[in-house]
Coordinates of C-alpha atoms and ligand atoms in Angstrom, one line a residue:
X4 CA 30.8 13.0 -12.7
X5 CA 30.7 13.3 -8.9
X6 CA 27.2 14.2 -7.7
X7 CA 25.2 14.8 -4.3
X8 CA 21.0 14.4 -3.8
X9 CA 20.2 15.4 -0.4
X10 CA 17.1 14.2 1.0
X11 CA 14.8 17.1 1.6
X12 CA 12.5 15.1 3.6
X13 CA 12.5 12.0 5.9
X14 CA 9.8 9.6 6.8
X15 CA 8.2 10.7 9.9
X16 CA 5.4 8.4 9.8
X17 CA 4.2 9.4 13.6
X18 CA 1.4 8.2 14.6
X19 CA 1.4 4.4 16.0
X20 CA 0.3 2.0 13.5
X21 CA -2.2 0.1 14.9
X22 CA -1.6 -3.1 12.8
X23 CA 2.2 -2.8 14.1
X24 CA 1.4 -2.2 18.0
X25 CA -0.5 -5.7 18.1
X26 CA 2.5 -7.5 17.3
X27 CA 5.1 -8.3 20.0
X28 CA 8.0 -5.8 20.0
X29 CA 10.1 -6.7 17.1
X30 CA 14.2 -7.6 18.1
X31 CA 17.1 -4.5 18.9
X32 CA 17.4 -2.8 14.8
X33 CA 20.6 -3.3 13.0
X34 CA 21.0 0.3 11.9
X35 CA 23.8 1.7 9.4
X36 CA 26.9 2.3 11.6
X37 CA 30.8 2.8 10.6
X38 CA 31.5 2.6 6.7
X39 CA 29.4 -0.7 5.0
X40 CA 30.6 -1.8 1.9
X41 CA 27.7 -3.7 -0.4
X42 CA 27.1 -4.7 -4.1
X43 CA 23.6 -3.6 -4.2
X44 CA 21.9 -0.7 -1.7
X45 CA 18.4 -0.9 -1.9
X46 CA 16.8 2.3 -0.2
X47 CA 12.9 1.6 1.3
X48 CA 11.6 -1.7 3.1
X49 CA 8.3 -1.1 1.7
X50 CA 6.4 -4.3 -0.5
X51 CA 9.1 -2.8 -3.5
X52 CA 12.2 -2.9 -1.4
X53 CA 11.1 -5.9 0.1
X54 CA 10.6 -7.9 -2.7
X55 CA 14.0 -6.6 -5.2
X56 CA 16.4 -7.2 -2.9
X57 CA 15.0 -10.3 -1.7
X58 CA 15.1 -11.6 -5.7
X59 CA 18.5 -10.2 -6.2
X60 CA 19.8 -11.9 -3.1
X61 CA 18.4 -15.0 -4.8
X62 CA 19.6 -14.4 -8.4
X63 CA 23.5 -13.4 -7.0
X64 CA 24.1 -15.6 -4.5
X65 CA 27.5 -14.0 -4.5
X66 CA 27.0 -10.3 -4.5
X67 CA 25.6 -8.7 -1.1
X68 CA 22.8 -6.6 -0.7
X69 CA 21.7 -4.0 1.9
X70 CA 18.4 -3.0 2.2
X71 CA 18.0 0.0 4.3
X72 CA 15.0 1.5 5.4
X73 CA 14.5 5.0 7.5
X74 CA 11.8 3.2 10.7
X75 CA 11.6 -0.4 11.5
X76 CA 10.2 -2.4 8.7
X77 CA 6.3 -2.9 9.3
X78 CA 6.0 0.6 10.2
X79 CA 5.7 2.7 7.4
X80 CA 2.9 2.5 4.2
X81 CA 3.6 -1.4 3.5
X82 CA 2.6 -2.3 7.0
X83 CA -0.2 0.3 7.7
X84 CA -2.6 -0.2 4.6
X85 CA -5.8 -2.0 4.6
X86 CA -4.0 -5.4 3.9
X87 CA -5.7 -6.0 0.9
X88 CA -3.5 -8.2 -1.4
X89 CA -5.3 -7.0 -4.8
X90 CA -6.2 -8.6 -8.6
X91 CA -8.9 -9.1 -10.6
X92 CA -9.5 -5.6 -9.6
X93 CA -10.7 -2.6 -11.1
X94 CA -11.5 1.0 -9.6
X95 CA -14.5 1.5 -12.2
X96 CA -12.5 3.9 -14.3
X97 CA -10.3 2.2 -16.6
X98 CA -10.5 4.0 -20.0
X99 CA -8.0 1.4 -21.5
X100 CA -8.9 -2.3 -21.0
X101 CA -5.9 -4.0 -22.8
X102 CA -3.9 -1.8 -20.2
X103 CA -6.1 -2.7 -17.2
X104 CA -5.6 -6.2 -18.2
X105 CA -1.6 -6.4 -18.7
X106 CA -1.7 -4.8 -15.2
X107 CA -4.2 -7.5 -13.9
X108 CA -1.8 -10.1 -14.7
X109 CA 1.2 -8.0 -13.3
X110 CA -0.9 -7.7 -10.2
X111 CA -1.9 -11.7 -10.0
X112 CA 1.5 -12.5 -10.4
X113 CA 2.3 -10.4 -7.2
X114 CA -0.2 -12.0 -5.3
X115 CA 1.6 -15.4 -6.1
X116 CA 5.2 -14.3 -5.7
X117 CA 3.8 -12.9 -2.1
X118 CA 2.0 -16.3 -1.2
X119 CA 4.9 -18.7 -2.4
X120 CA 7.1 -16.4 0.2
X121 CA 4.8 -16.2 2.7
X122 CA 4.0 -20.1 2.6
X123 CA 7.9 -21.0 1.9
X124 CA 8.6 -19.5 5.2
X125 CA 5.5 -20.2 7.2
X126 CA 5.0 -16.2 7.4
X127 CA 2.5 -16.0 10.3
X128 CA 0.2 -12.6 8.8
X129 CA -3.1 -13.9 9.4
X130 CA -3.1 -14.7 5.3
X131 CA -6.7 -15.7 4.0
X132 CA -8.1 -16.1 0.5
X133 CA -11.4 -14.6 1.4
X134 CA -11.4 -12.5 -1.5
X135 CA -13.6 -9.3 -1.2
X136 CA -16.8 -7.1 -1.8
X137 CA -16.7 -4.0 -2.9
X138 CA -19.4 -2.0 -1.6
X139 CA -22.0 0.7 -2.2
X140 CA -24.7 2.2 0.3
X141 CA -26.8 4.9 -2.0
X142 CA -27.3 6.0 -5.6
X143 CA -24.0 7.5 -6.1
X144 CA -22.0 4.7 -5.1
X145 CA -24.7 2.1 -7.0
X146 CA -23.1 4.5 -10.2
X147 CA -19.8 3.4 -9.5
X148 CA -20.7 0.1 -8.9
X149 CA -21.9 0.0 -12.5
X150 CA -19.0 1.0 -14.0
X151 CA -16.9 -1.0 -11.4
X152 CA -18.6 -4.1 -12.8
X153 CA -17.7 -2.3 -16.6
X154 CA -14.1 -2.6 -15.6
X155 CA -14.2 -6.0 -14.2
X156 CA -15.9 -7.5 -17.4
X157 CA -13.2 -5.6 -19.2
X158 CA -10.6 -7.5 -17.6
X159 CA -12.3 -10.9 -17.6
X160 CA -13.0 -11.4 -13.4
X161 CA -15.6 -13.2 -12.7
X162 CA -18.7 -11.6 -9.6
X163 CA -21.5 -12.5 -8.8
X164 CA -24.0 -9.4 -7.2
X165 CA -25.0 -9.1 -3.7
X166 CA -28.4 -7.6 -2.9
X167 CA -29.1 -5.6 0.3
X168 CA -30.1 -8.9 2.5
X169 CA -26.7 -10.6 0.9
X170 CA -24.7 -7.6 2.7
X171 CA -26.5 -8.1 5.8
X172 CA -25.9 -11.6 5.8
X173 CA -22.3 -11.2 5.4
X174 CA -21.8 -7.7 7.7
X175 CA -24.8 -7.8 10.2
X176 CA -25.5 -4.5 9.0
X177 CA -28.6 -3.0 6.3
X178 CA -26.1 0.1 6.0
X179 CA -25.0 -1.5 2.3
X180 CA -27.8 -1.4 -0.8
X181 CA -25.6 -3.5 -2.7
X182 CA -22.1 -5.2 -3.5
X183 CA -20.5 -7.1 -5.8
X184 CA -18.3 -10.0 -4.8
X185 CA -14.9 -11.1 -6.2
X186 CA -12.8 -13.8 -5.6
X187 CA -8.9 -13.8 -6.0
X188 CA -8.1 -11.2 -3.5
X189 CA -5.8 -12.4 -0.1
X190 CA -6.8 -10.4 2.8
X191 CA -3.7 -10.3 5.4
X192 CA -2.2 -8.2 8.9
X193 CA -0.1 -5.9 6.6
X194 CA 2.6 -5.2 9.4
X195 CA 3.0 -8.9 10.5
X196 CA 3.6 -9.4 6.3
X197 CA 6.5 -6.7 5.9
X198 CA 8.1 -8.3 9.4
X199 CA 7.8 -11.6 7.5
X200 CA 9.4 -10.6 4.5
X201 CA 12.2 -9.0 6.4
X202 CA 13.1 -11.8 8.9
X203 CA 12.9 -14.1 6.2
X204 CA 15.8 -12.5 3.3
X205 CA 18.1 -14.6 2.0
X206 CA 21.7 -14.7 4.0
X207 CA 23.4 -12.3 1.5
X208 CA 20.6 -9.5 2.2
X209 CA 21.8 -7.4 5.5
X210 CA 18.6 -5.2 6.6
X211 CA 19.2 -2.2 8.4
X212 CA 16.3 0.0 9.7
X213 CA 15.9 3.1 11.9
X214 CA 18.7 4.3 9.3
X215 CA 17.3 7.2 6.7
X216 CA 19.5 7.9 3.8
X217 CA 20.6 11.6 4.3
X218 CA 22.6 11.9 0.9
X219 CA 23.7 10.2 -1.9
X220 CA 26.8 10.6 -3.8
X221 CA 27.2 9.3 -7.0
X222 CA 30.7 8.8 -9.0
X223 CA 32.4 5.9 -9.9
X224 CA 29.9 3.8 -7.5
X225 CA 27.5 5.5 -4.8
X226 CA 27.8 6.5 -0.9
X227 CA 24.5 6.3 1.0
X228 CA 24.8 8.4 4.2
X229 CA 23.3 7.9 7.6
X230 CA 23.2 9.5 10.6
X231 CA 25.5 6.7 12.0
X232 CA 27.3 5.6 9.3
X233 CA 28.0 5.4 5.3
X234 CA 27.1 2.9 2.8
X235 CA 29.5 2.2 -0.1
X236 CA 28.0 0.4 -2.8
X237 CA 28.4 -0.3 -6.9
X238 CA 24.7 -0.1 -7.9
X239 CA 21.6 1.7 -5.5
X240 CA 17.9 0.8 -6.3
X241 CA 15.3 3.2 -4.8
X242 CA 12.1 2.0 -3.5
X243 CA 11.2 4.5 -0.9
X244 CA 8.0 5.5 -2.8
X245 CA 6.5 8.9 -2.8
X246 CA 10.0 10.0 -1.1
X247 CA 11.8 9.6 -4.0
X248 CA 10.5 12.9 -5.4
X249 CA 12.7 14.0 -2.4
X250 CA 15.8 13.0 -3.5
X251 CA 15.3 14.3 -7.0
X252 CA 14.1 10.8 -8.7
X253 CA 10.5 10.9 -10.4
X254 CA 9.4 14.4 -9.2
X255 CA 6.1 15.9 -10.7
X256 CA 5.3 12.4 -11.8
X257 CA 3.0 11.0 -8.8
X258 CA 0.2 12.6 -6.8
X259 CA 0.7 11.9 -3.1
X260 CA -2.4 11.3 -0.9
X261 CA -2.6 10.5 2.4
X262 CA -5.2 7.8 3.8
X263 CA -6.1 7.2 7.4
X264 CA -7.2 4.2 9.1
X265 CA -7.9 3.0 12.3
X266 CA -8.7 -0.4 14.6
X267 CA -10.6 -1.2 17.2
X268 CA -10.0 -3.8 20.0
X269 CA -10.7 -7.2 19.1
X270 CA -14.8 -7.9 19.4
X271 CA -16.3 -9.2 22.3
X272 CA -18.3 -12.6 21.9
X273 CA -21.5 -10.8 22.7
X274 CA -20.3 -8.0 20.2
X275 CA -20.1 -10.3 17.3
X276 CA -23.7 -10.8 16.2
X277 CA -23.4 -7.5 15.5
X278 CA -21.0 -7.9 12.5
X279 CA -22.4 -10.9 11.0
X280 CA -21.4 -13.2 13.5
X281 CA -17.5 -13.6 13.4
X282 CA -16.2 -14.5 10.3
X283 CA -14.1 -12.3 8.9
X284 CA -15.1 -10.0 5.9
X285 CA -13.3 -7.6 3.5
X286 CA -15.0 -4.7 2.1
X287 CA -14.0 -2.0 -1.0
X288 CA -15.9 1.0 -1.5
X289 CA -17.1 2.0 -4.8
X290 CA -17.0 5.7 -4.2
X291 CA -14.1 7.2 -3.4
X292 CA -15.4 9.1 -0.7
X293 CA -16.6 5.6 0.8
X294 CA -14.7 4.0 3.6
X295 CA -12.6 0.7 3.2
X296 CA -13.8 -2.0 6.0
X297 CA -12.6 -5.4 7.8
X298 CA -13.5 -7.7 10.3
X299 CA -10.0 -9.3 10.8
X300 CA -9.5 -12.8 11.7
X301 CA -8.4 -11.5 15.2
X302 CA -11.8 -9.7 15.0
X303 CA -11.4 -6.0 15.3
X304 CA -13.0 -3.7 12.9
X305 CA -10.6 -1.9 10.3
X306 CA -12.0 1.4 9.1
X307 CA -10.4 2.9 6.7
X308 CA -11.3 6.6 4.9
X309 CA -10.7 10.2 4.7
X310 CA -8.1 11.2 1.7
X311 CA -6.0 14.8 2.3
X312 CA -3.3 15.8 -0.3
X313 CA -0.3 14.4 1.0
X314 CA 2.9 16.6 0.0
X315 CA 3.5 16.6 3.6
X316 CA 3.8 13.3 4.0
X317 CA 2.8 13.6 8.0
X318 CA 0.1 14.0 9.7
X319 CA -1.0 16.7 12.5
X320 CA -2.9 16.5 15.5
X321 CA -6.0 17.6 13.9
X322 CA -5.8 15.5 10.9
X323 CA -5.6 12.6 12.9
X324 CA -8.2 13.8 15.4
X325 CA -10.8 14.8 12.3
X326 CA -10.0 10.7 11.1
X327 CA -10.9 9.7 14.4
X328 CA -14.5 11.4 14.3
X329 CA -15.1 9.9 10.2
X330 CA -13.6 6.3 11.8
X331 CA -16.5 6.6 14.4
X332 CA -18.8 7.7 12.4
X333 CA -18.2 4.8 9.8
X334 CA -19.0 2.3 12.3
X335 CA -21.8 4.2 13.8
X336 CA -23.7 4.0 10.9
X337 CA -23.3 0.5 9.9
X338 CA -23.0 -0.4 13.9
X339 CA -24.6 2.3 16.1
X340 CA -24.6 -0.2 19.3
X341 CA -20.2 -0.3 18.6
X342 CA -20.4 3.6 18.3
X343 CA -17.9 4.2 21.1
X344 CA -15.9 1.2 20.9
X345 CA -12.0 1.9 21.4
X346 CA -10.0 2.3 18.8
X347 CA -6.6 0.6 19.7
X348 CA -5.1 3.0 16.7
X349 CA -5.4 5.7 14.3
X350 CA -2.7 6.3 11.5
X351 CA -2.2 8.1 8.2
X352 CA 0.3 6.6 5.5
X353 CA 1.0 8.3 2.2
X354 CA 0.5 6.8 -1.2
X355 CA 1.3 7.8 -5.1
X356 CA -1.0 7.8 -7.9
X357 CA -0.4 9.0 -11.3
X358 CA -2.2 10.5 -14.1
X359 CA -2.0 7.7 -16.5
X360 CA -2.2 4.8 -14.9
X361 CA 2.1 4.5 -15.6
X362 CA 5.1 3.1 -13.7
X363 CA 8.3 4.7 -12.4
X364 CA 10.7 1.3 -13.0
X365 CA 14.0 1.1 -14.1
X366 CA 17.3 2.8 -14.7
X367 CA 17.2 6.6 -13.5
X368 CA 20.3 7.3 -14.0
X369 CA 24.0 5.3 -14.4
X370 CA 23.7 2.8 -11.4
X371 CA 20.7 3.9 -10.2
X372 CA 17.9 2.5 -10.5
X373 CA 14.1 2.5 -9.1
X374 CA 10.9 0.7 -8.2
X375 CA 7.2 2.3 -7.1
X376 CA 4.1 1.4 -6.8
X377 CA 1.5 3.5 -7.6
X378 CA -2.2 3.2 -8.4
X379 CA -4.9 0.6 -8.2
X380 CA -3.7 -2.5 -6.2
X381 CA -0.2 -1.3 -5.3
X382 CA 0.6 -4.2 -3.1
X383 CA 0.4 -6.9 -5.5
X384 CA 1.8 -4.9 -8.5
X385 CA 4.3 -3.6 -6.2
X386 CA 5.3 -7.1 -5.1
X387 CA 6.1 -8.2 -8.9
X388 CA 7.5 -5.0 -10.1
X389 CA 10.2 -5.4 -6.8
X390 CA 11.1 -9.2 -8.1
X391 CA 10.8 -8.2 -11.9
X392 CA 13.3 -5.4 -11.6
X393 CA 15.8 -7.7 -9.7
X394 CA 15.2 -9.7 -12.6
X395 CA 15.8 -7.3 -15.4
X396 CA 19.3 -6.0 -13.6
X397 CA 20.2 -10.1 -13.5
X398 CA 19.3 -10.1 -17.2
X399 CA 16.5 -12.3 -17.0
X400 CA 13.8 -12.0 -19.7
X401 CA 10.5 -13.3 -19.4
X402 CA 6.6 -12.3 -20.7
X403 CA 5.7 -10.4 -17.7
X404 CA 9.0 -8.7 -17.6
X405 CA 7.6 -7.6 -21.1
X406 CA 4.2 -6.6 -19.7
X407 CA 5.9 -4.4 -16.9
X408 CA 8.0 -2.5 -19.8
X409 CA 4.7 -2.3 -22.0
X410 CA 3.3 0.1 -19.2
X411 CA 3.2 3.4 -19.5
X412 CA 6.0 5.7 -17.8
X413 CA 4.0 7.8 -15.4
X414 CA 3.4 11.6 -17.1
X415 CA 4.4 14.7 -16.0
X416 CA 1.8 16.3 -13.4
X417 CA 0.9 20.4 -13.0
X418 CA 3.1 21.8 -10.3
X419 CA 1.9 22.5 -7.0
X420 CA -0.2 25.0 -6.3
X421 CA -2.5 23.9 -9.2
X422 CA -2.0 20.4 -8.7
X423 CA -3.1 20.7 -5.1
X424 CA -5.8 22.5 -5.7
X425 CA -7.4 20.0 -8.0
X426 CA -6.9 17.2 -5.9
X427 CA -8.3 18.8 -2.8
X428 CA -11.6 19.9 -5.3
X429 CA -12.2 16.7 -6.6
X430 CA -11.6 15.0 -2.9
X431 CA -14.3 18.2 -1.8
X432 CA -16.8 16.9 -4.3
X433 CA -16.7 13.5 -3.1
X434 CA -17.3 14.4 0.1
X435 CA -20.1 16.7 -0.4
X436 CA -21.6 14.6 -3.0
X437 CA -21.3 11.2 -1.6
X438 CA -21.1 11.8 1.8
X439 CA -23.4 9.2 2.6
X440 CA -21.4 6.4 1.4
X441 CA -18.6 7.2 4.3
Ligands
LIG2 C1 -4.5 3.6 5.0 C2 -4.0 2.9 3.7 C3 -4.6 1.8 3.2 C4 -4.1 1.2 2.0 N1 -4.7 0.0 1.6 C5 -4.2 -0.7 0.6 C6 -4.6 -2.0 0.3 O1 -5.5 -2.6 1.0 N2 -4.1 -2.7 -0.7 C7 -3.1 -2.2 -1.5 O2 -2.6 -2.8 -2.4 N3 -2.5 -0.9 -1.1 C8 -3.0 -0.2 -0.1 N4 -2.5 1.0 0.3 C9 -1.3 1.5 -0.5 C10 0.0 0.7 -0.2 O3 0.1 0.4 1.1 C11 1.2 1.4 -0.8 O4 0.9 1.9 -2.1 C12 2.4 0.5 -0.8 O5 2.6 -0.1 0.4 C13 3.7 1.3 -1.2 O6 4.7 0.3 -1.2 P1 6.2 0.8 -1.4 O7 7.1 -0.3 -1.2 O8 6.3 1.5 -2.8 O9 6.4 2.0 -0.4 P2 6.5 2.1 1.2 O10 5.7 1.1 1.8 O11 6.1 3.5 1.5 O12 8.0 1.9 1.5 C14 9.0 2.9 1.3 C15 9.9 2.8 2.4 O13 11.0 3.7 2.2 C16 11.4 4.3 3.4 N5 12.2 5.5 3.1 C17 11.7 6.6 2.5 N6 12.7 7.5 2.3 C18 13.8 6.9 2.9 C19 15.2 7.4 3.0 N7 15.6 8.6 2.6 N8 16.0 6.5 3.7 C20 15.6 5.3 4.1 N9 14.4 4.9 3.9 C21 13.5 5.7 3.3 C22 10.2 4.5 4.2 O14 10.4 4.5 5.6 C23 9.3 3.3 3.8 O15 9.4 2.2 4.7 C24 -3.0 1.7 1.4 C25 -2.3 2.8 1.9 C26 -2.8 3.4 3.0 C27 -2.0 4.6 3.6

């Protein structure tokens, strides 16, 4: 039966991405013009997109694919996260260990599938297995640091504890109590990654940004249309993550929050001292109120905090301006002499969480299909899910196809305004109660 979804929002990420403006100015967009004809559309260049319709251009050498994203690949949440390429990892409030662990070895398969691409085609993305420490600066993020440590034992990752000296040693700063390092994580320049992945797609994958999918209509096949143009295609896989609640695919199912981050200009030599001396460092906060921080290998400080619910999906002037002030006091506090250093960007991206720690994967409805990532370590699990759906519509089997299925659909969420309102009171109580761990 013929059928229309109308997209009742767009992407609109806004402001610049700092990890995107350092790169040279990607090549002219292929955008969706005239009437394309493909096997497989696969809507969203994020990690998801990325990595399905590179594995089904692999798997069906014959068939084409066209993955279509709405802004230039790079841009959007894939490329302006903290670049932290996740397992081993645990947020401290796993409930279900045998769950935490199937995801743990969904997520360290994602971190291989992403280095065996990255290394395969010499992706430059600053990659480093310099693992990570997550963080606390005061008695209420010691408490999570407990119960982080709980969750990592549950899952079988090794750490070893870092006293207040240990932190300083590392950061140049006495801002941290305590941490606990973790080997296993890949630290990388997020935006340089997602180029990466997209200039390196097998021949039979057309990419084709700056193109958001308006409508789709389904009926014997699918057409995908674009400002410019119309895709035709047998089978559509959607990856465009919290926006497919806006074309009628997994809505009430995942919590949207928006993050911000910003980075400063690369270090001076006599600025480096400061921050430990120069190598780079990755840092994880064990309250959620706490802020997310990197010295990158081209040595600018990432500072990464302040949550809003993110229905809108876009940001305002005075979100971005209140991030600014939280970003400045972040590295004020751990490095009041780099108080007013310039930030070279600020930027909000939106992600999905859900109430159960579940999955939207798989067939949503005849021919179509879709992929999110959601949760703890999205980049990594994100990265297998992409490549394990591809493999599940080539009908390939395997254990960690299994695992992916063993997971938990994600459950049905109040409706807005209730579920708003409890996710701006528990962000509230984190930052009246923790505030010191910003
Ligand atoms: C500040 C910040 C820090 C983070 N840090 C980390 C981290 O360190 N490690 C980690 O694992 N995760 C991190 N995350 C989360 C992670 O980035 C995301 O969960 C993940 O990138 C989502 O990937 P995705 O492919 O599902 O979606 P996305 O990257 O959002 O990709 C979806 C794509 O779909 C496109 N799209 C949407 N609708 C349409 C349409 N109608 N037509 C065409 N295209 C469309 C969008 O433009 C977008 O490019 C962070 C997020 C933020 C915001």
């Amino acid at each position: 039966m013929a059928a229309v979804r109308k997209a009742r929002k767009l992407p609109s990420d806004g402001a610049k991405n700092g990890w995107y403006e350092t790169l040279p100015a990607p090549p002219p967009a292929q955008h969706v013009a005239g009437t394309i004809s493909t096997d497989w559309a696969v809507i969203g260049a994020g990690i998801c997109g990325l990595t399905v319709a590179r594995q089904l251009g692999e798997l069906r050498p014959a068939d084409s694919v066209a993955l279509v994203d709405a802004e230039r690949v790079g841009y959007g949440t894939s490329g302006r996260n903290a670049g932290f390429l996740l397992k081993g990892h645990s947020h401290g409030g796993e409930k279900d260990m045998a769950l935490g662990r199937r995801n743990d070895r969904l997520c360290a398969a994602g971190v291989e599938h992403i280095r065996d691409i990255v290394m395969r085609h010499q992706v430059q993305c600053d990659w480093s297995d310099w693992g990570r420490i997550y963080v606390a600066s005061g008695a209420p993020g010691e408490t999570h640091l407990e119960h982080l440590a709980h969750g990592l034992e549950g899952i079988g990752t090794a750490y070893s504890l870092v006293d207040r000296d240990g932190m300083e040693a590392v950061t140049g700063t006495r801002f941290y109590s305590r941490g606990i390092r973790a080997d296993g994580t890949a630290l990388v320049q997020p935006a340089a990654l997602m180029r990466g992945l997209g200039a390196s797609l097998p021949e039979n994958v057309a990419l084709y940004e700056d193109s958001p999918v308006a409508e789709i209509h389904s009926g014997g096949g699918f057409r995908l249309v674009c400002p410019d143009g119309e895709i035709s295609a047998r089978q559509v896989v959607l990856a465009n993550h919290v926006f497919a609640e806006e074309l009628g695919v997994a809505r009430g199912r995942v919590v949207p929050v928006s993050l911000f981050a910003s980075l400063t200009r690369p270090l001076k030599e006599e600025e480096l001292a400061q921050v430990g001396g120069g190598g780079e460092f990755g840092l994880l906060p064990a309250s959620p109120n706490g802020s997310t921080v990197r010295l990158t290998r081209d040595r600018r400080i990432l500072m990464r905090n302040t949550l809003i619910y993110g229905r809108a999906k876009q940001f305002d002037g005075g979100q971005l301006e209140g991030a600014v002030v939280n970003h400045r006091e972040g590295i004020r506090r751990r490095w009041p002499d780099l108080a007013d250093i310039e930030l070279d960007g600020t930027w909000g991206g939106t992600l999905g969480f859900t109430r159960n720690g579940g999955v939207v994967f798989g067939e949503m409805a005849p021919g179509l299909h879709a992929v999110m990532t959601t949760d703890a370590a999205p980049l990594t699990r994100g990265a297998i899910a992409g490549k394990l759906l591809a493999d599940q519509l080539c009908g390939i089997d395997s254990p960690l196809l299994q695992d992916m299925l063993a997971l938990p659909k994600a459950a049905l969420l109040p409706p807005d305004p209730f579920l708003r309102f409890i996710v701006n009171h528990r962000i509230r109580k984190a930052e009246t109660g923790e505030s010191g761990e910003l």
